[in-house]
Short mmCIF file of C-alpha atoms in Angstrom, two decimals:
data_model
loop_
_atom_site.label_atom_id
_atom_site.label_comp_id
_atom_site.label_asym_id
_atom_site.label_seq_id
_atom_site.Cartn_x
_atom_site.Cartn_y
_atom_site.Cartn_z
CA MET A 1 132.15 129.05 108.31
CA SER A 2 131.26 128.42 104.53
CA ARG A 3 127.97 128.08 103.69
CA THR A 4 129.02 124.65 102.40
CA ALA A 5 130.25 123.64 105.69
CA MET A 6 126.65 124.72 106.97
CA THR A 7 124.82 122.57 105.33
CA GLU A 8 127.09 119.43 105.34
CA PRO A 9 125.01 118.36 108.52
CA ALA A 10 122.08 118.58 106.86
CA LYS A 11 122.67 116.45 103.29
CA GLY A 12 124.17 113.81 105.90
CA ARG A 13 120.77 113.41 107.28
CA LEU A 14 119.18 113.77 104.30
CA LEU A 15 121.51 111.29 103.11
CA ARG A 16 120.64 108.63 105.97
CA GLY A 17 117.08 109.44 105.55
CA LEU A 18 117.05 107.78 101.72
CA VAL A 19 119.63 104.73 101.76
CA ILE A 20 117.86 101.84 103.07
CA ASP A 21 118.27 101.78 106.87
CA THR A 22 120.49 98.90 108.39
CA SER A 23 120.39 99.62 112.39
CA PRO A 24 118.04 96.58 113.05
CA LEU A 25 120.90 94.41 111.82
CA ARG A 26 123.55 96.27 114.09
CA SER A 27 120.83 96.60 117.19
CA SER A 28 119.31 93.29 117.43
CA PRO A 29 121.37 90.53 117.31
CA ALA A 30 118.66 87.43 117.03
CA PHE A 31 118.02 90.03 113.84
CA ARG A 32 121.14 90.03 112.24
CA ARG A 33 120.84 85.58 112.74
CA ILE A 34 118.14 85.54 111.03
CA PHE A 35 118.65 87.46 108.08
CA ILE A 36 121.82 86.29 107.54
CA ALA A 37 120.32 82.72 107.65
CA ARG A 38 117.61 83.52 105.19
CA THR A 39 119.88 85.66 102.74
CA ILE A 40 121.39 81.37 102.85
CA SER A 41 118.48 79.93 102.82
CA ILE A 42 117.48 81.69 99.78
CA PHE A 43 119.81 81.65 97.83
CA GLY A 44 120.16 78.02 98.25
CA LEU A 45 116.05 77.73 97.21
CA GLY A 46 116.57 80.17 94.33
CA MET A 47 119.07 77.30 93.41
CA LEU A 48 116.73 74.80 93.64
CA ALA A 49 114.10 76.26 91.28
CA VAL A 50 116.13 76.30 88.69
CA ALA A 51 117.11 72.59 89.23
CA VAL A 52 113.56 71.05 89.42
CA PRO A 53 112.34 71.82 86.68
CA LEU A 54 115.72 70.96 84.48
CA GLN A 55 115.47 67.39 85.76
CA ILE A 56 111.92 67.16 85.62
CA PHE A 57 112.10 67.97 81.66
CA GLU A 58 115.52 66.27 81.28
CA LEU A 59 113.77 62.93 82.52
CA THR A 60 110.33 62.98 81.15
CA GLY A 61 110.40 65.49 77.85
CA SER A 62 106.97 67.00 79.42
CA THR A 63 106.18 70.49 79.97
CA LEU A 64 103.00 69.63 81.94
CA GLN A 65 104.88 67.49 84.46
CA VAL A 66 106.61 70.62 84.62
CA GLY A 67 103.91 72.53 85.35
CA ALA A 68 102.57 70.16 87.59
CA ALA A 69 105.21 69.62 89.83
CA ALA A 70 105.31 73.39 90.21
CA THR A 71 101.52 73.62 90.77
CA LEU A 72 101.61 70.34 93.53
CA GLU A 73 105.00 72.83 95.47
CA GLY A 74 102.76 75.76 94.79
CA LEU A 75 99.42 73.93 96.80
CA CYS A 76 101.22 72.66 99.47
CA ALA A 77 102.52 75.82 100.74
CA PHE A 78 99.89 77.27 100.66
CA ALA A 79 98.25 74.59 102.84
CA GLY A 80 101.86 75.00 105.24
CA LEU A 81 101.06 78.65 105.27
CA LEU A 82 97.75 78.39 106.35
CA VAL A 83 98.58 75.44 108.73
CA GLY A 84 102.25 77.56 109.79
CA GLY A 85 99.89 80.93 110.63
CA ASP A 86 97.97 78.48 114.28
CA LEU A 87 101.37 76.87 114.59
CA ALA A 88 103.23 80.22 114.84
CA ASP A 89 101.03 81.42 117.66
CA ARG A 90 100.50 78.84 119.89
CA PHE A 91 104.16 76.92 120.18
CA ASP A 92 107.25 78.09 120.53
CA ARG A 93 108.77 80.13 116.92
CA ARG A 94 112.03 78.95 117.01
CA ARG A 95 111.31 75.25 117.41
CA ILE A 96 109.30 75.62 114.45
CA ILE A 97 111.97 77.37 112.06
CA LEU A 98 114.86 74.92 113.05
CA PHE A 99 112.03 72.06 112.80
CA SER A 100 111.07 72.76 109.71
CA ARG A 101 114.63 74.64 108.01
CA VAL A 102 115.78 70.14 109.04
CA VAL A 103 112.87 68.72 107.05
CA GLY A 104 113.97 70.73 103.98
CA GLY A 105 117.57 70.15 104.32
CA SER A 106 116.61 66.48 104.52
CA GLY A 107 114.47 66.64 101.83
CA PHE A 108 116.83 68.24 99.62
CA VAL A 109 119.84 65.60 100.87
CA LEU A 110 117.42 62.94 99.53
CA LEU A 111 117.25 65.11 95.88
CA ALA A 112 121.01 64.70 95.87
CA ILE A 113 121.17 60.92 96.29
CA ASN A 114 118.21 60.50 93.66
CA ALA A 115 120.03 62.50 91.14
CA TRP A 116 122.55 59.96 91.49
CA LEU A 117 120.90 57.20 90.97
CA PRO A 118 121.14 55.53 87.19
CA GLU A 119 117.52 56.11 86.90
CA PRO A 120 116.00 59.02 89.29
CA SER A 121 112.79 58.81 90.25
CA VAL A 122 110.21 61.51 89.43
CA ALA A 123 107.73 60.83 91.70
CA ALA A 124 110.65 60.96 94.39
CA ILE A 125 111.10 64.62 92.84
CA TYR A 126 107.70 65.60 93.10
CA VAL A 127 107.00 64.27 96.98
CA VAL A 128 110.11 66.02 98.19
CA GLY A 129 108.98 69.37 96.51
CA GLY A 130 105.67 68.65 97.46
CA VAL A 131 106.69 67.88 101.47
CA ASP A 132 110.00 71.00 100.96
CA GLY A 133 107.08 73.40 99.97
CA PHE A 134 104.79 72.29 103.18
CA PHE A 135 107.64 72.75 105.63
CA GLY A 136 109.06 75.80 103.85
CA ALA A 137 105.78 77.90 104.24
CA LEU A 138 106.10 76.36 108.05
CA SER A 139 109.22 77.98 108.39
CA VAL A 140 108.27 81.25 106.29
CA THR A 141 105.58 82.24 108.76
CA ALA A 142 107.59 81.83 111.92
CA LEU A 143 110.43 83.78 110.58
CA MET A 144 107.80 86.77 109.44
CA ALA A 145 105.78 86.56 113.26
CA VAL A 146 109.51 86.72 115.52
CA THR A 147 110.34 90.27 113.32
CA PRO A 148 108.43 91.86 114.77
CA THR A 149 108.90 91.15 118.06
CA LEU A 150 113.16 91.74 117.83
CA VAL A 151 113.12 95.29 116.40
CA PRO A 152 111.43 98.57 117.91
CA ARG A 153 108.01 99.13 116.28
CA ASN A 154 109.64 102.34 114.87
CA LYS A 155 112.15 99.77 112.71
CA LEU A 156 109.38 97.30 111.04
CA ALA A 157 109.78 99.00 107.56
CA ALA A 158 113.72 98.79 107.99
CA ALA A 159 113.26 95.62 108.77
CA GLY A 160 110.96 94.74 105.80
CA ALA A 161 113.19 96.85 103.50
CA LEU A 162 116.25 94.39 104.61
CA ASN A 163 114.28 91.38 103.84
CA MET A 164 112.80 91.95 101.16
CA LEU A 165 116.58 93.33 99.93
CA THR A 166 117.78 89.69 100.68
CA VAL A 167 114.51 88.36 98.14
CA ARG A 168 114.86 89.92 95.02
CA LEU A 169 118.94 89.47 95.52
CA GLY A 170 118.73 86.06 94.96
CA THR A 171 115.78 85.76 92.53
CA MET A 172 118.24 87.68 90.11
CA ALA A 173 121.49 85.75 91.54
CA SER A 174 120.87 82.37 92.95
CA PRO A 175 119.13 81.08 89.44
CA ALA A 176 122.40 81.98 87.55
CA LEU A 177 124.37 80.14 90.04
CA GLY A 178 122.14 77.15 90.39
CA GLY A 179 122.79 76.95 86.34
CA ALA A 180 126.01 77.70 86.59
CA ILE A 181 126.33 73.89 89.49
CA ILE A 182 124.38 72.49 86.89
CA ALA A 183 126.48 73.01 83.54
CA VAL A 184 130.01 72.50 85.26
CA ALA A 185 128.59 69.15 87.92
CA GLY A 186 125.41 68.30 87.26
CA VAL A 187 121.60 68.53 89.39
CA GLY A 188 123.14 66.30 91.81
CA TRP A 189 125.79 68.63 93.22
CA ASN A 190 122.77 71.67 93.31
CA TYR A 191 120.73 69.42 95.31
CA ALA A 192 123.92 68.88 97.65
CA CYS A 193 124.78 72.97 97.98
CA ALA A 194 120.99 73.37 99.05
CA ALA A 195 121.12 70.37 101.81
CA ALA A 196 124.88 72.82 102.85
CA ALA A 197 123.14 76.58 102.66
CA THR A 198 120.21 75.09 104.57
CA LEU A 199 123.19 73.38 107.20
CA VAL A 200 124.49 76.57 107.60
CA THR A 201 121.16 78.20 107.81
CA ILE A 202 119.90 75.81 111.00
CA THR A 203 123.33 76.51 112.19
CA LEU A 204 122.86 80.27 112.81
CA LEU A 205 119.59 78.88 114.01
CA THR A 206 120.37 77.15 117.03
CA GLY A 207 121.97 80.45 118.34
CA LEU A 208 118.11 81.71 118.57
CA PRO A 209 116.80 82.55 122.19
CA SER A 210 113.63 80.92 122.95
CA LEU A 211 111.01 82.81 120.82
CA PRO A 212 107.00 81.80 122.47
CA PRO A 213 104.23 83.64 121.46
CA ASP A 214 102.30 85.99 123.52
CA ARG A 215 99.57 82.74 125.47
CA SER A 216 98.07 85.01 127.40
CA GLY A 217 94.58 84.96 125.18
CA PRO A 218 92.16 81.39 125.64
CA ARG A 219 93.55 78.47 124.07
CA SER A 220 90.78 78.15 120.77
CA HIS A 221 90.55 74.87 118.25
CA PRO A 222 92.90 74.96 115.38
CA VAL A 223 90.11 75.66 112.88
CA LYS A 224 89.18 78.55 115.49
CA THR A 225 91.51 80.46 115.95
CA ALA A 226 91.93 80.38 112.37
CA VAL A 227 89.00 82.44 111.35
CA GLU A 228 89.85 84.87 113.91
CA GLY A 229 92.86 85.25 112.22
CA ALA A 230 90.62 85.67 109.27
CA VAL A 231 87.98 87.84 111.21
CA PHE A 232 90.70 90.16 112.66
CA VAL A 233 92.29 90.70 109.59
CA TYR A 234 88.34 91.70 108.28
CA ARG A 235 87.30 93.79 111.35
CA GLN A 236 90.93 95.44 111.54
CA PRO A 237 90.40 98.63 108.73
CA VAL A 238 94.36 99.26 108.24
CA VAL A 239 95.04 95.62 107.93
CA ARG A 240 91.75 95.20 106.09
CA ALA A 241 92.73 97.79 103.26
CA VAL A 242 96.33 96.32 103.34
CA VAL A 243 95.73 93.10 102.66
CA LEU A 244 93.26 94.31 99.61
CA LEU A 245 95.45 96.00 98.59
CA GLY A 246 98.40 93.66 98.76
CA THR A 247 95.99 91.46 96.67
CA LEU A 248 95.29 94.14 93.59
CA ALA A 249 99.15 95.04 93.59
CA THR A 250 100.38 90.60 93.69
CA MET A 251 97.60 89.47 90.66
CA ALA A 252 99.27 92.36 88.84
CA SER A 253 103.23 91.22 88.80
CA GLY A 254 100.97 88.07 87.26
CA VAL A 255 102.10 90.80 84.11
CA ARG A 256 105.64 88.15 83.71
CA ILE A 257 103.35 86.37 81.62
CA MET A 258 102.59 88.02 78.92
CA LEU A 259 106.17 89.42 78.63
CA PRO A 260 107.29 86.71 75.60
CA ALA A 261 104.41 87.80 73.85
CA LEU A 262 104.80 90.94 73.85
CA ALA A 263 108.66 90.93 73.42
CA ALA A 264 107.47 89.29 69.75
CA THR A 265 104.11 90.86 68.96
CA THR A 266 105.27 94.77 69.52
CA LEU A 267 108.44 94.61 70.97
CA GLY A 268 110.64 92.66 68.40
CA ALA A 269 112.61 91.29 71.22
CA GLY A 270 114.40 87.83 70.90
CA PRO A 271 115.21 85.56 73.65
CA GLN A 272 117.52 87.60 74.65
CA GLY A 273 115.09 90.87 74.89
CA THR A 274 112.74 88.44 76.92
CA GLY A 275 115.22 88.17 79.05
CA LEU A 276 116.37 91.50 80.07
CA LEU A 277 112.60 92.11 80.42
CA PHE A 278 112.43 89.32 83.09
CA ALA A 279 115.32 91.13 84.35
CA ALA A 280 113.99 94.24 84.36
CA VAL A 281 111.15 94.17 86.93
CA PRO A 282 113.50 92.18 90.21
CA CYS A 283 116.55 95.37 89.24
CA GLY A 284 114.05 98.31 89.59
CA ALA A 285 113.08 96.43 92.98
CA VAL A 286 116.81 95.85 94.19
CA LEU A 287 117.18 99.70 93.28
CA ALA A 288 114.46 100.78 95.53
CA THR A 289 114.59 99.07 98.39
CA LEU A 290 118.16 100.27 98.70
CA PHE A 291 116.92 103.56 98.40
CA SER A 292 113.90 102.42 101.34
CA GLY A 293 114.80 104.92 104.18
CA TRP A 294 112.22 107.14 103.22
CA THR A 295 109.71 104.73 103.73
CA ALA A 296 109.94 104.64 108.06
CA THR A 297 109.52 108.26 108.34
CA THR A 298 106.83 108.99 105.69
CA ARG A 299 104.24 110.91 107.65
CA ARG A 300 101.31 108.88 105.90
CA PRO A 301 102.31 105.51 104.77
CA GLY A 302 98.55 104.23 104.03
CA ARG A 303 98.80 107.00 101.60
CA SER A 304 101.69 106.72 100.43
CA LEU A 305 100.93 102.87 100.10
CA THR A 306 97.91 103.69 97.77
CA LEU A 307 99.49 106.50 95.63
CA LEU A 308 102.61 103.97 94.82
CA SER A 309 100.14 100.65 93.92
CA VAL A 310 98.15 103.18 91.66
CA ALA A 311 101.55 104.35 89.99
CA SER A 312 102.26 101.11 89.55
CA PHE A 313 99.28 99.91 87.57
CA LEU A 314 99.16 102.99 85.83
CA VAL A 315 103.12 102.22 84.86
CA LEU A 316 101.23 98.44 83.57
CA ALA A 317 99.09 100.33 81.62
CA ALA A 318 101.92 101.54 79.29
CA LEU A 319 103.95 98.84 78.69
CA GLY A 320 101.33 97.95 76.78
CA LEU A 321 101.50 100.82 74.31
CA CYS A 322 105.46 100.51 74.07
CA THR A 323 106.86 99.57 70.70
CA GLY A 324 110.33 99.68 71.92
CA LEU A 325 112.68 97.23 74.20
CA PRO A 326 114.19 100.16 75.40
CA ALA A 327 111.02 101.86 76.84
CA ALA A 328 109.76 98.49 78.04
CA LEU A 329 112.47 98.10 80.00
CA ALA A 330 112.45 101.62 81.22
CA LEU A 331 108.82 101.04 82.35
CA LEU A 332 109.73 96.78 83.78
CA THR A 333 112.39 98.94 86.13
CA LEU A 334 109.62 101.77 87.52
CA PHE A 335 107.58 98.54 87.98
CA GLY A 336 109.20 96.51 90.14
CA ALA A 337 110.82 99.66 91.65
CA LEU A 338 107.13 101.04 93.03
CA ALA A 339 105.57 97.47 93.59
CA SER A 340 109.05 96.74 96.16
CA MET A 341 108.44 100.20 97.80
CA SER A 342 104.62 99.42 98.21
CA GLY A 343 105.67 95.89 99.58
CA ILE A 344 107.76 97.16 102.19
CA LEU A 345 104.85 99.77 103.39
CA GLN A 346 102.79 96.77 103.40
CA TYR A 347 104.85 94.90 105.62
CA ALA A 348 105.57 97.71 108.59
CA LEU A 349 101.78 98.80 108.49
CA VAL A 350 100.16 94.81 108.63
CA GLN A 351 102.96 93.57 111.16
CA ALA A 352 102.29 97.30 113.74
CA HIS A 353 98.45 96.61 113.63
CA THR A 354 98.56 93.22 114.34
CA PRO A 355 98.81 91.90 118.11
CA ASP A 356 101.81 89.71 118.86
CA ARG A 357 99.12 86.58 119.85
CA MET A 358 98.15 86.69 115.78
CA LEU A 359 101.01 87.59 114.40
CA GLY A 360 101.52 83.73 113.08
CA ARG A 361 97.73 83.73 111.31
CA VAL A 362 97.61 87.51 109.82
CA ASN A 363 101.00 86.87 108.58
CA ALA A 364 100.03 83.37 107.31
CA LEU A 365 96.67 84.81 105.47
CA TRP A 366 98.78 88.24 104.70
CA LEU A 367 101.12 85.29 102.00
CA ALA A 368 98.20 83.38 101.34
CA GLN A 369 96.98 85.92 99.14
CA GLU A 370 100.47 87.08 97.18
CA VAL A 371 100.21 83.15 96.59
CA GLY A 372 97.06 83.75 95.56
CA GLY A 373 96.59 86.72 93.69
CA ASP A 374 99.67 85.88 91.82
CA SER A 375 97.95 83.42 90.88
CA ILE A 376 94.83 84.65 89.83
CA GLY A 377 96.40 87.57 87.99
CA ALA A 378 98.80 85.02 85.66
CA LEU A 379 95.37 83.25 84.82
CA GLY A 380 93.30 86.13 84.15
CA LEU A 381 96.17 87.97 81.86
CA GLY A 382 96.52 84.45 80.19
CA GLY A 383 92.63 84.70 79.35
CA LEU A 384 92.54 88.47 78.83
CA GLY A 385 95.68 87.48 76.05
CA ARG A 386 93.28 84.81 74.30
CA ALA A 387 90.45 87.14 73.61
CA VAL A 388 92.32 90.05 72.61
CA PRO A 389 96.37 91.32 71.46
CA ALA A 390 98.80 91.13 74.11
CA ALA A 391 99.25 94.36 74.63
CA THR A 392 95.85 95.37 74.40
CA ALA A 393 95.72 92.49 76.80
CA VAL A 394 98.46 94.46 79.81
CA VAL A 395 96.44 97.68 78.70
CA VAL A 396 93.00 96.44 79.68
CA PHE A 397 94.62 94.62 83.24
CA GLY A 398 96.63 97.73 84.29
CA GLY A 399 93.90 99.83 83.86
CA ALA A 400 91.56 98.32 85.93
CA ALA A 401 94.19 98.18 88.45
CA ALA A 402 94.85 101.51 88.44
CA LEU A 403 90.36 102.83 88.49
CA LEU A 404 90.52 100.14 91.99
CA GLY A 405 93.28 101.29 93.66
CA LEU A 406 92.19 105.14 93.00
CA ALA A 407 88.77 103.77 94.30
CA GLY A 408 90.47 102.24 97.29
CA LEU A 409 91.88 105.65 98.06
CA VAL A 410 88.67 107.58 98.34
CA GLY A 411 87.59 104.51 99.85
CA PHE A 412 90.53 103.09 102.51
CA GLY A 413 90.16 106.17 105.37
CA SER A 414 92.42 103.87 107.66
CA LEU A 415 94.54 104.36 104.70
CA ARG A 416 94.55 108.27 104.51
CA ARG A 417 94.53 108.50 108.03
CA THR A 418 97.37 106.21 109.36
CA GLY A 419 100.22 108.04 110.67
CA PRO A 420 103.72 107.30 110.83
CA VAL A 421 104.72 103.64 110.80
CA GLY A 422 106.28 103.24 115.01
CA GLY A 423 105.12 107.20 115.86
CA SER A 424 102.41 107.86 118.27
CA ASP A 425 99.51 107.65 116.05
CA ALA A 426 100.67 104.67 114.96
CA GLY A 427 97.39 102.91 116.37
CA ASN A 428 94.80 105.35 115.07
CA ASP A 429 93.04 103.18 113.09
CA VAL A 430 93.43 99.86 114.77
CA GLY A 431 89.60 98.31 115.94
CA THR A 432 88.23 99.69 119.72
CA ALA A 433 88.96 95.79 120.67
CA GLN A 434 92.25 95.81 119.92
CA VAL A 435 93.88 99.10 120.41
CA PRO A 436 96.02 98.16 123.71
CA ALA A 437 97.55 94.23 122.15
CA ALA A 438 97.87 96.07 118.70
CA THR A 439 100.24 99.69 120.04
CA THR A 440 102.57 97.08 122.18
CA ALA A 441 102.85 94.09 120.47
CA GLY A 442 105.56 94.17 118.73
CA ALA A 443 106.97 96.34 119.56
CA GLY A 444 109.68 95.48 122.67
CA THR A 445 112.76 96.38 122.37
CA PRO A 446 115.81 93.86 120.31
#
């Protein structure tokens, strides 16, 4: 047998270890249903992300009102995450998902009807947008809580990569699709298409089995259970470290608000170049997600997570030193790739070290820190950009984040010692009181 022929199996194993693992879609029919429904839903929501600001600006001519509508929806989503975490740990998660999607789809129908009126109501857009933000967050927390119960523990990273891939592709493609629908048929038909997409997702999700949470623990008041979730995050060393590092990473994502200023002041790029800068991060994220198979088998996911995060912060600092568009695009693409890989590891570590009875609350807190971290990062960079040139602000912000990440690498001993996600030592760093639950919950067979 030739040397080439002998090495073919090894090459095949290497390729499978690098390319995104799609086995959860094949092995778990319930996860497959959720994945398809979530993909369709993301495209519908992406179209709304274009329609709402365009319609409000067309009706009012005010960028302040556009920002106010986005802020209201964000605040409602934040509240929905906190409430949804408790509900997902108390009630059948399938019912929560379906009810939330029915409410959201009804809102899209109302938006379409409102758009077709001779004088559309701006107040109606505010109200429906806030309601959809709240119930959309309820749906998200329930969806995240059920995933660890539908796929084996050693496939959590693969499931997270697949979910992230749909988000990144939706972020890239759905705004363009929504803009095209608005240009051809008007904003009302954009809302109608989003409502139709929601109907498809509801049809798919009705085929899910009952998904009750683990109710073995005592029942408590909702406020008390929310506090219990926060206490668990604080006391569980791996989850605490991932949330802290994740907050720092989401703060770094606020760099997008500096891109127009960088394009105008240091990169010499016009509107088309600015658009490319915004597209570079999700492009890098998609590429990294497609080749994320290694995240499920890395022997030290915690250390890998910390190093990826620090590397992304250093790339961000280097962006501030760029003077040409091609180099900036390359760095932003790399930043998106590093952030995507660290996000996959964050997801896997949080799910693997959280017991089923607390998945709703912990996932809600994790998502809430992402929403809050992004807003804080954008606000901090914006304020820093008023005091110093945009390029300097990015260098300072990225450098400071890298130093904090390096401090975390030294201080987060729990992350450095974390073994392979789903491996026999996946629960080594779980607090003593949570060891049995955290190492067994969520690892159920498909």
